[in-house]
Coordinates of C-alpha atoms in Angstrom, one line a residue:
X277 CA 112.3 104.0 178.1
X278 CA 114.0 100.5 178.3
X279 CA 111.6 97.7 177.9
X280 CA 110.9 95.4 181.0
X281 CA 113.2 92.4 181.4
X282 CA 111.9 89.2 179.7
X283 CA 113.8 85.9 180.5
X284 CA 113.6 83.5 177.5
X285 CA 114.1 79.9 177.8
X286 CA 117.7 78.8 177.5
X287 CA 120.5 76.5 178.7
X288 CA 123.8 77.7 180.3
X289 CA 126.9 77.2 178.3
X290 CA 129.1 74.9 180.1
X291 CA 132.2 76.6 178.7
X292 CA 131.3 79.7 180.4
X293 CA 130.4 78.4 183.8
X294 CA 134.1 78.5 185.0
X295 CA 134.9 81.6 186.7
X296 CA 138.2 83.2 185.3
X297 CA 140.7 85.2 187.1
X298 CA 141.2 89.0 186.9
X299 CA 138.9 91.9 186.9
X300 CA 135.2 91.3 187.4
X301 CA 132.4 92.3 185.0
X302 CA 131.1 95.0 187.3
X303 CA 134.7 96.4 188.0
X304 CA 135.4 96.6 184.2
X305 CA 132.1 98.3 183.7
X306 CA 132.9 101.0 186.3
X307 CA 136.2 101.6 184.8
X308 CA 134.6 101.8 181.3
X309 CA 132.0 104.4 182.7
X310 CA 134.8 106.2 184.3
X311 CA 136.7 106.6 181.0
X312 CA 133.5 107.8 179.4
X313 CA 133.1 110.4 182.2
X314 CA 136.6 111.5 181.4
X315 CA 135.5 112.0 177.7
X316 CA 133.0 114.5 179.1
X317 CA 130.1 112.4 177.8
X318 CA 126.5 113.6 179.0
X319 CA 124.9 112.0 182.1
X320 CA 122.1 110.6 179.9
X321 CA 124.8 108.7 177.6
X322 CA 126.5 107.5 180.7
X323 CA 123.2 106.2 182.2
X324 CA 122.4 104.5 178.8
X325 CA 125.8 102.7 178.7
X326 CA 125.4 101.6 182.3
X327 CA 121.9 100.1 181.6
X328 CA 122.9 98.2 178.6
X329 CA 125.9 96.7 180.5
X330 CA 124.6 96.3 183.9
X331 CA 120.8 96.8 183.8
X332 CA 118.0 94.5 184.3
X333 CA 118.3 92.7 180.8
X334 CA 122.1 92.5 181.0
X335 CA 122.0 91.0 184.6
X336 CA 119.6 88.2 183.4
X337 CA 121.8 87.3 180.5
X338 CA 125.1 87.4 182.7
X339 CA 123.5 85.3 185.4
X340 CA 122.1 82.7 183.1
X341 CA 125.5 82.4 181.4
X342 CA 127.4 82.6 184.6
X343 CA 129.4 85.5 183.2
X344 CA 131.5 87.2 186.0
X345 CA 134.5 88.6 184.0
X346 CA 135.2 90.5 180.8
X347 CA 137.5 87.7 179.9
X348 CA 134.5 85.7 179.1
X349 CA 133.1 88.2 176.5
X350 CA 133.6 86.7 172.9
X351 CA 131.9 86.8 169.7
X352 CA 129.9 83.7 170.6
X353 CA 128.5 85.4 173.6
X354 CA 127.5 88.7 171.8
X355 CA 125.7 86.7 169.2
X356 CA 123.9 84.7 171.9
X357 CA 122.8 87.9 173.6
X358 CA 121.5 89.2 170.4
X359 CA 119.6 86.1 169.6
X360 CA 118.1 85.8 173.0
X361 CA 117.0 89.5 173.1
X362 CA 115.3 89.1 169.6
X363 CA 113.6 85.8 170.8
X364 CA 112.3 87.5 173.8
X365 CA 110.6 90.1 171.6
X366 CA 113.0 93.0 172.0
X367 CA 112.8 95.4 169.2
X368 CA 115.6 95.2 166.6
X369 CA 116.5 98.8 167.2
X370 CA 117.1 98.1 171.0
X371 CA 119.0 94.9 170.1
X372 CA 121.3 96.9 167.8
X373 CA 121.8 99.4 170.6
X374 CA 123.0 96.4 172.9
X375 CA 125.3 95.2 170.1
X376 CA 126.8 98.8 169.8
X377 CA 127.4 99.3 173.5
X378 CA 128.8 96.0 174.1
X379 CA 131.1 96.0 171.3
X380 CA 132.3 99.4 172.5
X381 CA 132.9 97.9 175.9
X382 CA 134.7 95.0 174.4
X383 CA 137.1 97.4 172.6
X384 CA 137.7 99.2 175.9
X385 CA 138.5 95.9 177.6
X386 CA 140.8 94.7 174.8
X387 CA 142.7 98.0 174.8
X388 CA 143.1 97.9 178.7
X389 CA 144.2 94.4 178.8
X390 CA 141.1 93.4 180.9
X391 CA 140.3 90.5 178.6
X392 CA 137.6 90.0 176.0
X393 CA 138.4 88.0 172.7
X394 CA 139.1 90.3 169.8
X395 CA 136.7 88.2 167.6
X396 CA 133.7 89.9 169.4
X397 CA 134.6 93.1 167.3
X398 CA 133.8 91.0 164.1
X399 CA 130.2 90.3 165.2
X400 CA 127.6 91.9 162.9
X401 CA 124.7 93.8 164.3
X402 CA 121.3 92.5 163.6
X403 CA 119.5 93.9 160.5
X404 CA 117.0 96.7 161.3
X405 CA 114.0 97.1 159.2
X406 CA 113.9 100.4 157.5
X407 CA 110.8 102.3 158.5
X408 CA 109.5 105.8 157.6
X409 CA 110.1 108.1 160.5
X410 CA 107.1 108.6 162.6
X411 CA 105.8 112.2 162.2
X412 CA 102.8 114.4 163.4
X413 CA 100.3 115.7 161.1
X414 CA 99.1 119.3 161.2
X415 CA 95.9 118.0 163.0
X416 CA 98.0 116.1 165.5
X417 CA 100.1 119.4 166.0
X418 CA 96.8 121.4 166.6
X419 CA 95.5 118.8 169.2
X420 CA 98.8 118.5 171.1
X421 CA 99.2 122.4 171.5
X422 CA 95.5 122.6 172.5
X423 CA 96.0 120.0 175.3
X424 CA 99.0 122.0 176.8
X425 CA 97.6 123.5 180.0
X426 CA 99.9 126.6 180.3
X427 CA 101.8 129.1 178.1
X428 CA 105.1 127.4 179.2
X429 CA 103.8 124.0 178.0
X430 CA 102.5 125.4 174.8
X431 CA 105.7 127.1 173.9
X432 CA 107.7 124.0 175.1
X433 CA 105.7 121.9 172.4
X434 CA 106.3 124.6 169.7
X435 CA 110.0 124.7 170.3
X436 CA 110.4 121.0 170.1
X437 CA 108.2 120.8 167.1
X438 CA 109.9 123.8 165.4
X439 CA 113.7 123.4 166.3
X440 CA 114.3 119.6 166.4
X441 CA 116.0 119.8 169.7
X442 CA 116.6 116.8 171.8
X443 CA 114.9 116.4 175.2
X444 CA 118.0 117.3 177.4
X445 CA 118.9 120.3 174.9
X446 CA 115.4 121.8 175.5
X447 CA 115.6 121.4 179.3
X448 CA 119.1 123.1 179.2
X449 CA 118.1 126.2 177.2
X450 CA 118.6 129.5 179.1
X451 CA 117.1 132.9 178.4
X452 CA 120.6 134.0 177.1
X453 CA 120.4 131.2 174.4
X454 CA 117.6 133.2 172.5
X455 CA 119.5 135.5 170.3
X456 CA 118.6 138.2 167.9
X457 CA 121.5 138.3 165.5
X458 CA 122.2 140.8 162.7
X459 CA 121.0 138.1 160.2
X460 CA 118.2 136.7 162.1
X461 CA 117.0 135.1 165.4
X462 CA 118.3 131.8 166.5
X463 CA 118.9 129.5 169.4
X464 CA 122.2 128.8 170.8
X465 CA 122.4 125.1 171.7
X466 CA 125.3 124.8 174.1
X467 CA 127.2 121.5 174.4
X468 CA 124.4 119.4 172.9
X469 CA 125.1 115.8 172.0
X470 CA 128.6 115.1 171.4
X471 CA 129.6 118.3 173.4
X472 CA 129.2 120.4 170.3
X473 CA 127.6 123.9 170.3
X474 CA 125.4 124.7 167.4
X475 CA 123.0 127.3 166.0
X476 CA 119.4 126.6 165.3
X477 CA 117.2 129.3 163.3
X478 CA 113.9 130.1 164.9
X479 CA 111.9 132.1 162.3
X480 CA 110.6 131.0 158.8
X481 CA 108.5 132.9 156.2
X482 CA 105.3 132.0 158.1
X483 CA 106.2 131.4 161.7
X484 CA 108.1 133.9 164.0
X485 CA 109.1 131.6 167.0
X486 CA 111.5 134.2 168.1
X487 CA 108.6 136.6 169.1
X488 CA 106.8 133.8 170.9
X489 CA 109.9 133.3 172.9
X490 CA 110.4 137.0 173.7
X491 CA 106.7 137.4 174.6
X492 CA 107.0 134.5 177.0
X493 CA 110.2 135.6 178.5
X494 CA 108.7 139.1 179.3
X495 CA 105.1 138.1 180.2
X496 CA 104.8 134.4 181.1
X497 CA 108.1 133.2 182.5
X498 CA 108.2 133.4 186.4
X499 CA 110.3 136.3 187.6
X500 CA 113.5 134.8 189.2
X501 CA 115.1 138.0 190.7
X502 CA 118.6 136.9 189.8
X503 CA 117.9 133.2 190.2
X504 CA 118.0 130.5 187.5
X505 CA 118.3 131.7 184.0
X506 CA 116.7 128.6 182.5
X507 CA 114.3 129.3 179.8
X508 CA 111.7 126.9 181.1
X509 CA 111.1 126.8 184.8
X510 CA 108.9 124.9 187.3
X511 CA 105.4 126.4 187.6
X512 CA 105.5 126.2 191.4
X513 CA 108.2 127.8 193.4
X514 CA 110.0 126.3 196.5
X515 CA 110.5 129.0 199.1
X516 CA 110.1 131.7 196.3
X517 CA 112.6 129.9 194.0
X518 CA 111.6 128.5 190.6
X519 CA 113.8 125.5 189.6
X520 CA 114.7 124.8 186.1
X521 CA 112.4 122.5 184.3
X522 CA 114.3 119.0 184.0
X523 CA 114.1 116.5 181.2
X524 CA 112.1 114.1 183.4
X525 CA 109.6 116.9 184.0
X526 CA 109.3 117.6 180.2
X527 CA 108.6 113.7 179.8
X528 CA 105.8 114.0 182.4
X529 CA 104.1 117.0 180.4
X530 CA 104.2 114.7 177.3
X531 CA 102.9 111.9 179.1
X532 CA 100.0 113.8 180.4
X533 CA 99.3 115.2 176.8
X534 CA 99.5 111.7 175.4
X535 CA 96.9 110.4 177.8
X536 CA 94.5 113.3 177.0
X537 CA 94.8 113.3 173.3
X538 CA 95.4 109.6 172.5
X539 CA 98.5 110.7 170.5
X540 CA 102.0 109.3 171.2
X541 CA 103.9 112.5 172.3
X542 CA 107.6 111.9 172.2
X543 CA 110.7 114.1 171.8
X544 CA 112.2 112.2 169.0
X545 CA 108.8 112.1 167.1
X546 CA 109.0 116.0 167.3
X547 CA 112.5 115.8 165.9
X548 CA 111.3 113.6 163.0
X549 CA 108.5 115.9 162.2
X550 CA 110.9 118.8 162.2
X551 CA 113.4 117.3 159.9
X552 CA 110.7 115.9 157.4
X553 CA 108.9 119.4 157.3
X554 CA 112.3 121.2 156.7
X555 CA 113.2 118.8 153.9
X556 CA 109.7 119.4 152.2
X557 CA 110.1 123.2 152.5
X558 CA 113.4 122.9 150.6
X559 CA 116.0 123.2 153.4
X560 CA 119.4 121.9 152.1
X561 CA 120.4 118.7 153.5
X562 CA 123.8 119.8 154.7
X563 CA 122.1 122.8 156.6
X564 CA 119.6 120.4 158.3
X565 CA 122.5 118.1 159.2
X566 CA 124.1 121.1 161.3
X567 CA 120.8 122.3 162.7
X568 CA 120.0 118.6 163.9
X569 CA 123.5 118.2 165.3
X570 CA 124.2 115.0 163.4
X571 CA 127.8 114.2 162.8
X572 CA 127.3 112.5 159.4
X573 CA 125.0 113.0 156.5
X574 CA 124.0 109.4 156.8
X575 CA 122.0 110.1 159.7
X576 CA 120.0 112.6 157.8
X577 CA 119.5 110.3 154.7
X578 CA 116.7 108.4 156.0
X579 CA 114.6 111.6 156.0
X580 CA 115.5 112.3 152.4
X581 CA 114.7 108.7 151.5
X582 CA 111.0 109.0 152.7
X583 CA 110.1 112.2 151.2
X584 CA 106.8 110.9 149.7
X585 CA 105.5 114.2 148.5
X586 CA 108.6 114.9 146.3
X587 CA 108.6 111.3 144.9
X588 CA 104.9 111.5 143.9
X589 CA 105.5 114.9 142.4
X590 CA 108.3 113.6 140.2
X591 CA 106.0 110.7 139.1
X592 CA 103.4 113.2 137.9
X593 CA 106.0 114.6 135.4
X594 CA 106.6 111.3 133.7
X595 CA 105.7 111.2 130.0
X596 CA 104.9 107.5 129.6

């Protein structure tokens, strides 16, 4: 979740206090979001763009610098935004996210003739410290699953832990997405991030997640009588109708488990755990890239970089 707004001490730049003519900042943001909707981006991505450009932190910065038009957006402004966010204690990762979204917005404004100085595109993102991906231990996994209060919540945790799916991807799974193919069982993830379908294998040599899914569908999932085909449903019906579990509802399940166990339960931590374990088990990097739905190998490389077990094992074979 975005961090609460913090207003650092600063002085307004006189050069930006003059209101330029043309499209307002908010009007340009609306047109930018409309263009992204036309690209069929997910609602979560659109909400993320809007928060970065017109949310609480953006409003403070824009007000303090008296920015009312995209014509005022230049390299100096983006650098000031980054510096002030860092000074306010915002994480480098979130500042990097602001950098990416504002530069994307600037490029859009330049192409459409709404203003923005092209020098903004040359601004470098703040350097991010490289940290080992945060993962769950086997004991963490045991405690998290034990804290789940229902068969649905236990299976939900196992699917996240053993498939690496994103939050919204899990929420959008349907019964028909659990497939027993001739070469093995898999999940069909339809229109995941980037609007790309992909296949995620379910079973390993030791764990048959496909059987758990089939058993859940047959015995624990509420009967819908022709209603929703969502794999995970609400546990209480409204007028006899069970609604699909939303991403927000999944977050609430995780929050409750976090409070009961003292373990930070988060969708991306499940994803990091899945990727790290897959590499340790010998899964090919190219295959892992496809399963995770990453567009480039660079996005998988950090998991390879932090394979401590492989590194230590290689050191044991040294002859010096």
